[in-house]
PDB file of N, CA, C and O and ligand atoms in Angstrom:
ATOM      1  N   UNK A   1       8.994  -7.370   4.020  1.00 92.00           N
ATOM      2  CA  UNK A   1       9.790  -6.502   4.876  1.00 92.00           C
ATOM      3  C   UNK A   1       9.138  -5.126   4.962  1.00 92.00           C
ATOM      4  O   UNK A   1       8.561  -4.618   4.007  1.00 92.00           O
ATOM      5  N   UNK A   2       9.217  -4.529   6.130  1.00 96.00           N
ATOM      6  CA  UNK A   2       8.568  -3.258   6.390  1.00 96.00           C
ATOM      7  C   UNK A   2       9.249  -2.138   5.591  1.00 96.00           C
ATOM      8  O   UNK A   2      10.464  -2.107   5.462  1.00 96.00           O
ATOM      9  N   UNK A   3       8.443  -1.204   5.085  1.00 97.00           N
ATOM     10  CA  UNK A   3       9.003  -0.090   4.319  1.00 97.00           C
ATOM     11  C   UNK A   3       8.179   1.169   4.599  1.00 97.00           C
ATOM     12  O   UNK A   3       7.219   1.145   5.376  1.00 97.00           O
ATOM     13  N   UNK A   4       8.545   2.275   3.958  1.00 97.00           N
ATOM     14  CA  UNK A   4       7.774   3.498   4.127  1.00 97.00           C
ATOM     15  C   UNK A   4       6.387   3.313   3.519  1.00 97.00           C
ATOM     16  O   UNK A   4       6.239   2.566   2.552  1.00 97.00           O
ATOM     17  N   UNK A   5       5.378   3.981   4.074  1.00 98.00           N
ATOM     18  CA  UNK A   5       4.015   3.821   3.549  1.00 98.00           C
ATOM     19  C   UNK A   5       3.913   4.255   2.092  1.00 98.00           C
ATOM     20  O   UNK A   5       4.549   5.211   1.671  1.00 98.00           O
ATOM     21  N   UNK A   6       3.110   3.526   1.342  1.00 98.00           N
ATOM     22  CA  UNK A   6       2.836   3.873  -0.059  1.00 98.00           C
ATOM     23  C   UNK A   6       1.412   3.456  -0.389  1.00 98.00           C
ATOM     24  O   UNK A   6       0.801   2.654   0.308  1.00 98.00           O
ATOM     25  N   UNK A   7       0.886   4.033  -1.470  1.00 98.00           N
ATOM     26  CA  UNK A   7      -0.490   3.742  -1.886  1.00 98.00           C
ATOM     27  C   UNK A   7      -0.580   3.857  -3.399  1.00 98.00           C
ATOM     28  O   UNK A   7       0.379   4.275  -4.056  1.00 98.00           O
ATOM     29  N   UNK A   8      -1.739   3.498  -3.933  1.00 98.00           N
ATOM     30  CA  UNK A   8      -1.950   3.583  -5.378  1.00 98.00           C
ATOM     31  C   UNK A   8      -2.688   4.869  -5.728  1.00 98.00           C
ATOM     32  O   UNK A   8      -3.621   5.259  -5.025  1.00 98.00           O
ATOM     33  N   UNK A   9      -2.271   5.510  -6.821  1.00 98.00           N
ATOM     34  CA  UNK A   9      -2.982   6.705  -7.313  1.00 98.00           C
ATOM     35  C   UNK A   9      -4.220   6.321  -8.108  1.00 98.00           C
ATOM     36  O   UNK A   9      -5.000   7.193  -8.488  1.00 98.00           O
ATOM     37  N   UNK A  10      -4.368   5.038  -8.435  1.00 97.00           N
ATOM     38  CA  UNK A  10      -5.486   4.598  -9.275  1.00 97.00           C
ATOM     39  C   UNK A  10      -6.798   4.657  -8.484  1.00 97.00           C
ATOM     40  O   UNK A  10      -6.934   3.986  -7.465  1.00 97.00           O
ATOM     41  N   UNK A  11      -7.766   5.473  -8.926  1.00 96.00           N
ATOM     42  CA  UNK A  11      -9.023   5.592  -8.180  1.00 96.00           C
ATOM     43  C   UNK A  11      -9.815   4.296  -8.154  1.00 96.00           C
ATOM     44  O   UNK A  11     -10.724   4.141  -7.329  1.00 96.00           O
ATOM     45  N   UNK A  12      -9.518   3.369  -9.033  1.00 96.00           N
ATOM     46  CA  UNK A  12     -10.214   2.076  -9.033  1.00 96.00           C
ATOM     47  C   UNK A  12      -9.679   1.131  -7.951  1.00 96.00           C
ATOM     48  O   UNK A  12     -10.315   0.132  -7.634  1.00 96.00           O
ATOM     49  N   UNK A  13      -8.519   1.441  -7.393  1.00 96.00           N
ATOM     50  CA  UNK A  13      -7.945   0.587  -6.364  1.00 96.00           C
ATOM     51  C   UNK A  13      -8.549   0.928  -5.007  1.00 96.00           C
ATOM     52  O   UNK A  13      -9.024   2.041  -4.801  1.00 96.00           O
ATOM     53  N   UNK A  14      -8.513  -0.025  -4.069  1.00 96.00           N
ATOM     54  CA  UNK A  14      -9.049   0.255  -2.724  1.00 96.00           C
ATOM     55  C   UNK A  14      -8.285   1.391  -2.051  1.00 96.00           C
ATOM     56  O   UNK A  14      -7.095   1.567  -2.289  1.00 96.00           O
ATOM     57  N   UNK A  15      -8.990   2.149  -1.198  1.00 98.00           N
ATOM     58  CA  UNK A  15      -8.373   3.280  -0.499  1.00 98.00           C
ATOM     59  C   UNK A  15      -7.613   2.780   0.730  1.00 98.00           C
ATOM     60  O   UNK A  15      -8.063   2.939   1.868  1.00 98.00           O
ATOM     61  N   UNK A  16      -6.495   2.143   0.485  1.00 98.00           N
ATOM     62  CA  UNK A  16      -5.657   1.638   1.571  1.00 98.00           C
ATOM     63  C   UNK A  16      -4.201   2.005   1.283  1.00 98.00           C
ATOM     64  O   UNK A  16      -3.840   2.277   0.149  1.00 98.00           O
ATOM     65  N   UNK A  17      -3.411   2.013   2.337  1.00 98.00           N
ATOM     66  CA  UNK A  17      -1.962   2.180   2.129  1.00 98.00           C
ATOM     67  C   UNK A  17      -1.259   0.901   2.565  1.00 98.00           C
ATOM     68  O   UNK A  17      -1.798   0.100   3.335  1.00 98.00           O
ATOM     69  N   UNK A  18      -0.075   0.710   2.044  1.00 98.00           N
ATOM     70  CA  UNK A  18       0.736  -0.462   2.376  1.00 98.00           C
ATOM     71  C   UNK A  18       2.015   0.006   3.054  1.00 98.00           C
ATOM     72  O   UNK A  18       2.489   1.101   2.788  1.00 98.00           O
ATOM     73  N   UNK A  19       2.555  -0.826   3.931  1.00 98.00           N
ATOM     74  CA  UNK A  19       3.866  -0.497   4.515  1.00 98.00           C
ATOM     75  C   UNK A  19       4.763  -1.737   4.574  1.00 98.00           C
ATOM     76  O   UNK A  19       5.640  -1.833   5.413  1.00 98.00           O
ATOM     77  N   UNK A  20       4.493  -2.677   3.655  1.00 98.00           N
ATOM     78  CA  UNK A  20       5.385  -3.825   3.484  1.00 98.00           C
ATOM     79  C   UNK A  20       5.661  -3.975   1.990  1.00 98.00           C
ATOM     80  O   UNK A  20       4.717  -3.981   1.194  1.00 98.00           O
ATOM     81  N   UNK A  21       6.924  -4.088   1.620  1.00 93.00           N
ATOM     82  CA  UNK A  21       7.223  -4.140   0.185  1.00 93.00           C
ATOM     83  C   UNK A  21       6.994  -5.536  -0.400  1.00 93.00           C
ATOM     84  O   UNK A  21       7.085  -5.730  -1.597  1.00 93.00           O
ATOM     85  N   UNK A  22       6.663  -6.523   0.453  1.00 95.00           N
ATOM     86  CA  UNK A  22       6.315  -7.846  -0.067  1.00 95.00           C
ATOM     87  C   UNK A  22       4.819  -8.124   0.060  1.00 95.00           C
ATOM     88  O   UNK A  22       4.390  -9.271  -0.018  1.00 95.00           O
ATOM     89  N   UNK A  23       4.015  -7.075   0.248  1.00 97.00           N
ATOM     90  CA  UNK A  23       2.566  -7.261   0.308  1.00 97.00           C
ATOM     91  C   UNK A  23       2.048  -7.633  -1.089  1.00 97.00           C
ATOM     92  O   UNK A  23       2.345  -6.948  -2.058  1.00 97.00           O
ATOM     93  N   UNK A  24       1.276  -8.744  -1.210  1.00 96.00           N
ATOM     94  CA  UNK A  24       0.784  -9.157  -2.531  1.00 96.00           C
ATOM     95  C   UNK A  24      -0.094  -8.093  -3.186  1.00 96.00           C
ATOM     96  O   UNK A  24      -0.069  -7.919  -4.415  1.00 96.00           O
ATOM     97  N   UNK A  25      -0.873  -7.368  -2.393  1.00 96.00           N
ATOM     98  CA  UNK A  25      -1.706  -6.303  -2.959  1.00 96.00           C
ATOM     99  C   UNK A  25      -0.849  -5.117  -3.381  1.00 96.00           C
ATOM    100  O   UNK A  25      -1.050  -4.526  -4.439  1.00 96.00           O
ATOM    101  N   UNK A  26       0.109  -4.767  -2.576  1.00 97.00           N
ATOM    102  CA  UNK A  26       0.998  -3.652  -2.880  1.00 97.00           C
ATOM    103  C   UNK A  26       1.832  -3.921  -4.120  1.00 97.00           C
ATOM    104  O   UNK A  26       2.105  -3.015  -4.919  1.00 97.00           O
ATOM    105  N   UNK A  27       2.211  -5.188  -4.291  1.00 96.00           N
ATOM    106  CA  UNK A  27       3.032  -5.540  -5.453  1.00 96.00           C
ATOM    107  C   UNK A  27       2.267  -5.430  -6.763  1.00 96.00           C
ATOM    108  O   UNK A  27       2.865  -5.364  -7.828  1.00 96.00           O
ATOM    109  N   UNK A  28       0.922  -5.404  -6.684  1.00 96.00           N
ATOM    110  CA  UNK A  28       0.108  -5.280  -7.899  1.00 96.00           C
ATOM    111  C   UNK A  28       0.109  -3.848  -8.435  1.00 96.00           C
ATOM    112  O   UNK A  28      -0.303  -3.606  -9.560  1.00 96.00           O
ATOM    113  N   UNK A  29       0.499  -2.887  -7.598  1.00 97.00           N
ATOM    114  CA  UNK A  29       0.473  -1.485  -8.028  1.00 97.00           C
ATOM    115  C   UNK A  29       1.625  -1.239  -9.005  1.00 97.00           C
ATOM    116  O   UNK A  29       2.781  -1.429  -8.643  1.00 97.00           O
ATOM    117  N   UNK A  30       1.340  -0.836 -10.247  1.00 97.00           N
ATOM    118  CA  UNK A  30       2.418  -0.526 -11.195  1.00 97.00           C
ATOM    119  C   UNK A  30       3.253   0.651 -10.680  1.00 97.00           C
ATOM    120  O   UNK A  30       2.725   1.533  -9.993  1.00 97.00           O
ATOM    121  N   UNK A  31       4.534   0.635 -11.022  1.00 95.00           N
ATOM    122  CA  UNK A  31       5.445   1.662 -10.513  1.00 95.00           C
ATOM    123  C   UNK A  31       4.925   3.078 -10.767  1.00 95.00           C
ATOM    124  O   UNK A  31       5.022   3.941  -9.917  1.00 95.00           O
ATOM    125  N   UNK A  32       4.327   3.302 -11.935  1.00 97.00           N
ATOM    126  CA  UNK A  32       3.851   4.638 -12.283  1.00 97.00           C
ATOM    127  C   UNK A  32       2.658   5.100 -11.469  1.00 97.00           C
ATOM    128  O   UNK A  32       2.340   6.278 -11.443  1.00 97.00           O
ATOM    129  N   UNK A  33       1.984   4.154 -10.804  1.00 98.00           N
ATOM    130  CA  UNK A  33       0.805   4.511 -10.003  1.00 98.00           C
ATOM    131  C   UNK A  33       1.087   4.468  -8.519  1.00 98.00           C
ATOM    132  O   UNK A  33       0.227   4.757  -7.699  1.00 98.00           O
ATOM    133  N   UNK A  34       2.301   4.108  -8.178  1.00 97.00           N
ATOM    134  CA  UNK A  34       2.669   3.993  -6.777  1.00 97.00           C
ATOM    135  C   UNK A  34       3.088   5.365  -6.254  1.00 97.00           C
ATOM    136  O   UNK A  34       3.910   6.044  -6.866  1.00 97.00           O
ATOM    137  N   UNK A  35       2.512   5.797  -5.144  1.00 98.00           N
ATOM    138  CA  UNK A  35       2.826   7.099  -4.566  1.00 98.00           C
ATOM    139  C   UNK A  35       3.231   6.911  -3.111  1.00 98.00           C
ATOM    140  O   UNK A  35       2.743   5.994  -2.436  1.00 98.00           O
ATOM    141  N   UNK A  36       4.121   7.779  -2.626  1.00 98.00           N
ATOM    142  CA  UNK A  36       4.567   7.683  -1.241  1.00 98.00           C
ATOM    143  C   UNK A  36       3.537   8.253  -0.287  1.00 98.00           C
ATOM    144  O   UNK A  36       2.764   9.137  -0.638  1.00 98.00           O
ATOM    145  N   UNK A  37       3.528   7.732   0.940  1.00 98.00           N
ATOM    146  CA  UNK A  37       2.665   8.257   1.986  1.00 98.00           C
ATOM    147  C   UNK A  37       1.388   7.453   2.149  1.00 98.00           C
ATOM    148  O   UNK A  37       1.081   6.566   1.347  1.00 98.00           O
ATOM    149  N   UNK A  38       0.644   7.767   3.199  1.00 98.00           N
ATOM    150  CA  UNK A  38      -0.594   7.028   3.497  1.00 98.00           C
ATOM    151  C   UNK A  38      -1.805   7.635   2.807  1.00 98.00           C
ATOM    152  O   UNK A  38      -2.829   6.974   2.672  1.00 98.00           O
ATOM    153  N   UNK A  39      -1.709   8.900   2.388  1.00 98.00           N
ATOM    154  CA  UNK A  39      -2.832   9.630   1.796  1.00 98.00           C
ATOM    155  C   UNK A  39      -4.065   9.590   2.710  1.00 98.00           C
ATOM    156  O   UNK A  39      -5.204   9.654   2.242  1.00 98.00           O
ATOM    157  N   UNK A  40      -3.852   9.469   4.017  1.00 98.00           N
ATOM    158  CA  UNK A  40      -4.933   9.374   5.013  1.00 98.00           C
ATOM    159  C   UNK A  40      -5.822   8.149   4.810  1.00 98.00           C
ATOM    160  O   UNK A  40      -6.961   8.139   5.255  1.00 98.00           O
ATOM    161  N   UNK A  41      -5.312   7.136   4.119  1.00 98.00           N
ATOM    162  CA  UNK A  41      -6.063   5.892   3.963  1.00 98.00           C
ATOM    163  C   UNK A  41      -5.849   5.007   5.185  1.00 98.00           C
ATOM    164  O   UNK A  41      -4.961   5.247   5.991  1.00 98.00           O
ATOM    165  N   UNK A  42      -6.679   3.934   5.285  1.00 98.00           N
ATOM    166  CA  UNK A  42      -6.457   2.933   6.328  1.00 98.00           C
ATOM    167  C   UNK A  42      -5.374   1.968   5.865  1.00 98.00           C
ATOM    168  O   UNK A  42      -5.118   1.848   4.674  1.00 98.00           O
ATOM    169  N   UNK A  43      -4.813   1.270   6.829  1.00 98.00           N
ATOM    170  CA  UNK A  43      -3.766   0.307   6.481  1.00 98.00           C
ATOM    171  C   UNK A  43      -4.389  -0.926   5.825  1.00 98.00           C
ATOM    172  O   UNK A  43      -5.439  -1.403   6.245  1.00 98.00           O
ATOM    173  N   UNK A  44      -3.735  -1.399   4.787  1.00 98.00           N
ATOM    174  CA  UNK A  44      -4.123  -2.613   4.086  1.00 98.00           C
ATOM    175  C   UNK A  44      -4.201  -3.794   5.071  1.00 98.00           C
ATOM    176  O   UNK A  44      -3.357  -3.923   5.938  1.00 98.00           O
ATOM    177  N   UNK A  45      -5.241  -4.620   4.951  1.00 97.00           N
ATOM    178  CA  UNK A  45      -5.424  -5.738   5.886  1.00 97.00           C
ATOM    179  C   UNK A  45      -4.242  -6.696   5.855  1.00 97.00           C
ATOM    180  O   UNK A  45      -3.853  -7.242   6.880  1.00 97.00           O
ATOM    181  N   UNK A  46      -3.707  -6.943   4.677  1.00 97.00           N
ATOM    182  CA  UNK A  46      -2.591  -7.899   4.582  1.00 97.00           C
ATOM    183  C   UNK A  46      -1.325  -7.325   5.201  1.00 97.00           C
ATOM    184  O   UNK A  46      -0.534  -8.059   5.786  1.00 97.00           O
ATOM    185  N   UNK A  47      -1.137  -6.005   5.076  1.00 97.00           N
ATOM    186  CA  UNK A  47       0.004  -5.367   5.733  1.00 97.00           C
ATOM    187  C   UNK A  47      -0.204  -5.392   7.252  1.00 97.00           C
ATOM    188  O   UNK A  47       0.746  -5.581   8.007  1.00 97.00           O
ATOM    189  N   UNK A  48      -1.459  -5.227   7.681  1.00 97.00           N
ATOM    190  CA  UNK A  48      -1.774  -5.244   9.107  1.00 97.00           C
ATOM    191  C   UNK A  48      -1.399  -6.604   9.697  1.00 97.00           C
ATOM    192  O   UNK A  48      -0.848  -6.692  10.784  1.00 97.00           O
ATOM    193  N   UNK A  49      -1.713  -7.669   8.972  1.00 96.00           N
ATOM    194  CA  UNK A  49      -1.387  -9.021   9.437  1.00 96.00           C
ATOM    195  C   UNK A  49       0.116  -9.229   9.572  1.00 96.00           C
ATOM    196  O   UNK A  49       0.570  -9.992  10.415  1.00 96.00           O
ATOM    197  N   UNK A  50       0.873  -8.548   8.719  1.00 92.00           N
ATOM    198  CA  UNK A  50       2.327  -8.687   8.771  1.00 92.00           C
ATOM    199  C   UNK A  50       2.916  -7.888   9.922  1.00 92.00           C
ATOM    200  O   UNK A  50       4.072  -8.067  10.276  1.00 92.00           O
ATOM    201  N   UNK A  51       2.148  -6.959  10.472  1.00 77.00           N
ATOM    202  CA  UNK A  51       2.584  -6.197  11.645  1.00 77.00           C
ATOM    203  C   UNK A  51       3.053  -4.822  11.372  1.00 77.00           C
ATOM    204  O   UNK A  51       3.738  -4.442  10.521  1.00 77.00           O
TER     205      UNK A  51
HETATM  206 ZN1   ZN B   1      -0.608  -4.151   1.810  1.00 56.19          ZN
END
């Protein structure tokens, strides 16, 4: 399901943002590393496929 954009603060993670809360990549981000907003990243490919 679509949600507000979020991204990972972990520098080891890809520089992408997610906007679906059921994205498998987004779900891997631990709560403490999850930050709101796009951070000027590109949209995650899997989120893009979801629309
Ligand atoms: Zn995603």
